mmCIF file of N, CA and C and ligand atoms in Angstrom:
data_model
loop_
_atom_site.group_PDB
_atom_site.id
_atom_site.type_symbol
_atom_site.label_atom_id
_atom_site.label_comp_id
_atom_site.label_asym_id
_atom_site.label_seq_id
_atom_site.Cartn_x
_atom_site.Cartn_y
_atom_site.Cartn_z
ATOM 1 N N UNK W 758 6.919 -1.159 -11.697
ATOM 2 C CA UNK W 758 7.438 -0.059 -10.868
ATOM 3 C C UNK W 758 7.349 -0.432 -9.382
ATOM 4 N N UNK W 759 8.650 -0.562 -8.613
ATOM 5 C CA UNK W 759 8.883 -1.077 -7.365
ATOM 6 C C UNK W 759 8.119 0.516 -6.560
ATOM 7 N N UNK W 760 7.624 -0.251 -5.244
ATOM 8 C CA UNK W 760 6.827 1.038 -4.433
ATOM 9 C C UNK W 760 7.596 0.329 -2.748
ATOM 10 N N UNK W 761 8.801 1.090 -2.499
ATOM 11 C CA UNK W 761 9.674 1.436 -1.784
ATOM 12 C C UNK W 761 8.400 1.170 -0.038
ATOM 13 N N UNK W 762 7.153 1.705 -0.404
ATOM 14 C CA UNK W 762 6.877 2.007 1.477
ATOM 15 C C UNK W 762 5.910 0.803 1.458
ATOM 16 N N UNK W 763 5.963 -0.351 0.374
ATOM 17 C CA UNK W 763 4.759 -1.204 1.154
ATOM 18 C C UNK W 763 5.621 -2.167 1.042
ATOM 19 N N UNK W 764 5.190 -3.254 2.078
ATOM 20 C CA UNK W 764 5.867 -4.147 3.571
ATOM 21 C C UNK W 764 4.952 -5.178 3.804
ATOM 22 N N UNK W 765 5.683 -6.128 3.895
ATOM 23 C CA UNK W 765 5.406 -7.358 4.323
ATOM 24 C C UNK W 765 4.450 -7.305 5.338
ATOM 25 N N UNK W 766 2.815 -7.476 5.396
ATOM 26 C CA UNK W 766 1.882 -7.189 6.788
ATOM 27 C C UNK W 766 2.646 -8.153 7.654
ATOM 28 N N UNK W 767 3.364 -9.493 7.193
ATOM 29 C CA UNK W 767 3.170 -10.802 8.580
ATOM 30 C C UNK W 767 4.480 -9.906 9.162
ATOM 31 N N UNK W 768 5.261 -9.500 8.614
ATOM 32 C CA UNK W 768 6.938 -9.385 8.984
ATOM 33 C C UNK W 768 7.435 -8.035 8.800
ATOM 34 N N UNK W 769 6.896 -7.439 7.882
ATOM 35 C CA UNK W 769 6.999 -5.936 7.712
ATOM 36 C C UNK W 769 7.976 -6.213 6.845
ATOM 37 N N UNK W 770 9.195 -7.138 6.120
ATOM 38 C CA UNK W 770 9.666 -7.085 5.146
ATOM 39 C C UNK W 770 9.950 -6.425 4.157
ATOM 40 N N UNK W 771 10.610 -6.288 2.785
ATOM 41 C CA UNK W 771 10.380 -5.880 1.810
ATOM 42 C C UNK W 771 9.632 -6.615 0.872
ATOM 43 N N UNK W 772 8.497 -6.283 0.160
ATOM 44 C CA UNK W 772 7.661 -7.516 -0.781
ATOM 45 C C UNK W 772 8.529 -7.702 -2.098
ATOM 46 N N UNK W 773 8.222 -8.880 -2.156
ATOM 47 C CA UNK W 773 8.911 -9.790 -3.066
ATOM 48 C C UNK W 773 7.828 -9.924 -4.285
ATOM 49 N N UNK W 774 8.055 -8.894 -5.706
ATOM 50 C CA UNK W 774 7.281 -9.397 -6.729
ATOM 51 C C UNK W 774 6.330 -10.587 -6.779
ATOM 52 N N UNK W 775 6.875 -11.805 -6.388
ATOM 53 C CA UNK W 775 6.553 -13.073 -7.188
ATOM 54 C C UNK W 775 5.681 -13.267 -5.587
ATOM 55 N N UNK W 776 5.673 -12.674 -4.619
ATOM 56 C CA UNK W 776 4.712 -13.300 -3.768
ATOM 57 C C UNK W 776 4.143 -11.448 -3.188
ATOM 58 N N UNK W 777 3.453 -10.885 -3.856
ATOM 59 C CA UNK W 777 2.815 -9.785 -3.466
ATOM 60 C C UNK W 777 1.781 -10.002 -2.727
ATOM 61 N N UNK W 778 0.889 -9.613 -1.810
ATOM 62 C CA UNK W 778 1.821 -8.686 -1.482
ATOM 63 C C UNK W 778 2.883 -8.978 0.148
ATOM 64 N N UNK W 779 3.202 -9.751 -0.419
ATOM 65 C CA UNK W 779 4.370 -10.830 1.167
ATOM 66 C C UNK W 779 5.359 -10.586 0.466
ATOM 67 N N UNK W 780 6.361 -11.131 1.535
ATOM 68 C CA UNK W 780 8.051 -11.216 1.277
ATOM 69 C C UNK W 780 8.168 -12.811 0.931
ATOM 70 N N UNK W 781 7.535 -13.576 0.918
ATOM 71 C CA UNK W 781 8.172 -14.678 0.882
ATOM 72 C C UNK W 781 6.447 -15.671 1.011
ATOM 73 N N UNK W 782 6.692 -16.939 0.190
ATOM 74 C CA UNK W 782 5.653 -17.808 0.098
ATOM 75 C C UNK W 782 5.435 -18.271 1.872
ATOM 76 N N UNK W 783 6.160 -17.838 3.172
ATOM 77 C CA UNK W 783 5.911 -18.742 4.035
ATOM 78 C C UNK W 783 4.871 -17.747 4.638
ATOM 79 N N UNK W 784 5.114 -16.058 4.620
ATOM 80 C CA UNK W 784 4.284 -15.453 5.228
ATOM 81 C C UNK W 784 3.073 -15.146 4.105
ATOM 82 N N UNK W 785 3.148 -15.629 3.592
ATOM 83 C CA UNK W 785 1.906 -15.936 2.080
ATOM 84 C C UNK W 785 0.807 -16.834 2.844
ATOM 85 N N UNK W 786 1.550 -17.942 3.589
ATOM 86 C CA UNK W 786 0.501 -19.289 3.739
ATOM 87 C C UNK W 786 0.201 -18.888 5.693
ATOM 88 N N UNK W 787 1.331 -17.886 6.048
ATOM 89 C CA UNK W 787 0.642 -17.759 7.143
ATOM 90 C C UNK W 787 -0.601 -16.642 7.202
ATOM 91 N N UNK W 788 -0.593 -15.689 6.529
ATOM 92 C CA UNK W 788 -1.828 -15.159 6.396
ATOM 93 C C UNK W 788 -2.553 -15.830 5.651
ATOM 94 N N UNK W 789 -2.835 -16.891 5.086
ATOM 95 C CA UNK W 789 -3.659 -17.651 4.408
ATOM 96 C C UNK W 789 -4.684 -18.356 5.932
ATOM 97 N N UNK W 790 -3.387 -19.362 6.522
ATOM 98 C CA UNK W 790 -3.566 -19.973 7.517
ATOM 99 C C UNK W 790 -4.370 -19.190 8.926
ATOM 100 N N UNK W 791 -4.397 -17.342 8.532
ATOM 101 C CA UNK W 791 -4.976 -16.659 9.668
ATOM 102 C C UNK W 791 -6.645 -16.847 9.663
ATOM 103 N N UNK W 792 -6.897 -16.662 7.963
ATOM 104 C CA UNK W 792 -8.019 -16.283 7.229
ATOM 105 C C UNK W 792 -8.646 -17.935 7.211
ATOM 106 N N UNK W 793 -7.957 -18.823 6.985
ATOM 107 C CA UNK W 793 -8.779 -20.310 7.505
ATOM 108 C C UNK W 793 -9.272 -20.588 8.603
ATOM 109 N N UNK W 794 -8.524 -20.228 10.074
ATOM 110 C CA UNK W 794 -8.833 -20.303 10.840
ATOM 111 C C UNK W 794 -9.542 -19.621 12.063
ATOM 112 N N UNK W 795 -9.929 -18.401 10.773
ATOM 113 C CA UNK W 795 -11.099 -16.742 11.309
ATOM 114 C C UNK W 795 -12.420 -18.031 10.722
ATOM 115 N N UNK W 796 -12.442 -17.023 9.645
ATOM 116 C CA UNK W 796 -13.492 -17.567 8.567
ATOM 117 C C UNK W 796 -14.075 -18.531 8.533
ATOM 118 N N UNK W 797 -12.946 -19.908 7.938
ATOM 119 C CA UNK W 797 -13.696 -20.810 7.409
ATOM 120 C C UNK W 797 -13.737 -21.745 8.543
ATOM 121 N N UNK W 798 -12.914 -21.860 9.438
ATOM 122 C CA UNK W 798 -13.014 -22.736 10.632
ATOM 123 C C UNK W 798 -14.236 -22.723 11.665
ATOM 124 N N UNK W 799 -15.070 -21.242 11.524
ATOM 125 C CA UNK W 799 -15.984 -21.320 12.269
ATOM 126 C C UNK W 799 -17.224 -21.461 11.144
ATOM 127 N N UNK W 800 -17.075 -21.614 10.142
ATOM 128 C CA UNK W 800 -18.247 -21.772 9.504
ATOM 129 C C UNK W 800 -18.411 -23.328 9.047
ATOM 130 N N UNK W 801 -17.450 -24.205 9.206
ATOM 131 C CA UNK W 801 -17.298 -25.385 8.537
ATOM 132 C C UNK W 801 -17.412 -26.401 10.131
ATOM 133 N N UNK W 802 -16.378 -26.313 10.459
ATOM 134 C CA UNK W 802 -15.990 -27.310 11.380
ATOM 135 C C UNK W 802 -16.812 -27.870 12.518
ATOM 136 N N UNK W 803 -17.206 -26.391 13.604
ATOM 137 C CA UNK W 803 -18.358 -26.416 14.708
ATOM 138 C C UNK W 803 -19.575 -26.398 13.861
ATOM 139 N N UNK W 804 -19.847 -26.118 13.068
ATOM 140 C CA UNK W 804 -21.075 -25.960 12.683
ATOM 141 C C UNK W 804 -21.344 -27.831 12.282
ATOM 142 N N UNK W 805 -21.026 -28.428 11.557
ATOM 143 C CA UNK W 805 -21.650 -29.861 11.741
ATOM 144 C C UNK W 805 -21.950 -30.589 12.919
ATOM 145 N N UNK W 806 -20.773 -29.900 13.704
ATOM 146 C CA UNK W 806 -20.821 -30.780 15.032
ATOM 147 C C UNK W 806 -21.955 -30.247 15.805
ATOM 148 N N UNK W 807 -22.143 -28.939 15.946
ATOM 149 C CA UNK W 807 -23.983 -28.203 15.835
ATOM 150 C C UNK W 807 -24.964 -29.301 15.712
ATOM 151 N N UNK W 808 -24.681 -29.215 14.201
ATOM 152 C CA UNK W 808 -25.958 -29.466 13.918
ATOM 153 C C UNK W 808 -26.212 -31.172 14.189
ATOM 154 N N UNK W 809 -25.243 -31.965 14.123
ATOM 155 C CA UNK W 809 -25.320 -33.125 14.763
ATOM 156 C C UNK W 809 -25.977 -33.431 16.129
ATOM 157 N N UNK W 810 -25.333 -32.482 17.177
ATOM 158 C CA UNK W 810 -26.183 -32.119 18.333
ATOM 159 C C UNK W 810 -28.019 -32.178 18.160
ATOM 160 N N UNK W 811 -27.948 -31.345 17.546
ATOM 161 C CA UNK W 811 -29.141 -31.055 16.937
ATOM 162 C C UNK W 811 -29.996 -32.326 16.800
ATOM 163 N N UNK W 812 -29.384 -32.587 15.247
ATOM 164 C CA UNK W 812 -29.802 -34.231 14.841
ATOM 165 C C UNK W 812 -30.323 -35.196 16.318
ATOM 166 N N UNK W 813 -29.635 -35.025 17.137
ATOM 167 C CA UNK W 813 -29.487 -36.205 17.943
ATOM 168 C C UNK W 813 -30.982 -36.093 18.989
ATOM 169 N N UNK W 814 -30.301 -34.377 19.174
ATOM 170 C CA UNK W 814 -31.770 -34.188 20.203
ATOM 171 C C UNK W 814 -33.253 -34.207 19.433
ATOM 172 N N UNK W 815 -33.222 -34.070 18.529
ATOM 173 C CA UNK W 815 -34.718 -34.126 18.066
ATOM 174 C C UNK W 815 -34.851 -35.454 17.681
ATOM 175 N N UNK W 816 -33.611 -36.680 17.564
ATOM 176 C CA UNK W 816 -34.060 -37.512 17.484
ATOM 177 C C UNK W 816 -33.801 -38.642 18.784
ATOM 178 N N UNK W 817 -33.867 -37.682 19.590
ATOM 179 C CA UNK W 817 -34.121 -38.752 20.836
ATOM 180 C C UNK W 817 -35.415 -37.927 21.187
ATOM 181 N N UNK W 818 -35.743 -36.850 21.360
ATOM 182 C CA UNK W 818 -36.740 -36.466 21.361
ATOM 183 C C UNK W 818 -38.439 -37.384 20.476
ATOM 184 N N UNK W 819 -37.438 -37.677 19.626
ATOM 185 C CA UNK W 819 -39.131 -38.584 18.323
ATOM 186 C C UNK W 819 -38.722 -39.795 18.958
ATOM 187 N N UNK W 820 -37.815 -40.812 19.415
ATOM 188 C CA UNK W 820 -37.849 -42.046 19.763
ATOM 189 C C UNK W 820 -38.189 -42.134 21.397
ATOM 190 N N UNK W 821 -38.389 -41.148 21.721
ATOM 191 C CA UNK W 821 -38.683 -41.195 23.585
ATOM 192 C C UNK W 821 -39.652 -39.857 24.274
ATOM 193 N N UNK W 822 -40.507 -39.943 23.158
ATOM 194 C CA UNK W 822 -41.653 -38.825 23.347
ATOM 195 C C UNK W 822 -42.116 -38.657 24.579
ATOM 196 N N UNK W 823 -42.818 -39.953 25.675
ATOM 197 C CA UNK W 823 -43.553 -39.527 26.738
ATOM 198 C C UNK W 823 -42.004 -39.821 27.649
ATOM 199 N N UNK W 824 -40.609 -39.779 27.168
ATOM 200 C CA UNK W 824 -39.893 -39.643 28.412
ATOM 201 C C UNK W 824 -39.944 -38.589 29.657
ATOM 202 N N UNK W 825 -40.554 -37.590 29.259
ATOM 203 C CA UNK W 825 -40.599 -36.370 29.950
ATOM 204 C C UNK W 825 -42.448 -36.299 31.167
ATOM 205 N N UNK W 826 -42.979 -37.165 30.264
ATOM 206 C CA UNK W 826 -44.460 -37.184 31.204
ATOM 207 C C UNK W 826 -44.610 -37.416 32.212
ATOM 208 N N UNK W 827 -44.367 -38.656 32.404
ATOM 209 C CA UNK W 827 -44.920 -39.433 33.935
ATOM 210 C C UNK W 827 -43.733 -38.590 34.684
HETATM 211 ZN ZN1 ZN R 1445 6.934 -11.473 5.400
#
């Protein structure tokens, strides 16, 4: 049973059965592509490069302990 008032969120469209709830597979992958680059882009990407930071300073920190003394 077709429902006449719901719409394409990227385009406002009419939705297309076979790609619900979008009009079309392209605004399918662009709200895909919104939700990768909310979500998973800040949980994946900066975060190694973090923690690499990280890595580095505590280990220049253990190889150059009294750098900070004299
Ligand atoms: Zn659309």
């Amino acid at each position: 049973m077709p429902n006449p008032s719901e719409k394409c969120p990227i385009c406002k469209k009419n939705i297309v059965p076979e790609y619900k709830p979008f009009c079309s597979k392209r605004c399918a992958d662009i709200d895909l592509n919104r939700w990768f680059s909310g979500d998973y882009r800040l949980s994946s990407e900066p975060r190694d490069e973090e923690e690499f930071e990280e890595l580095q300073n505590s280990l220049k920190e253990t190889l150059d302990p009294d750098h900070n003394v004299g």
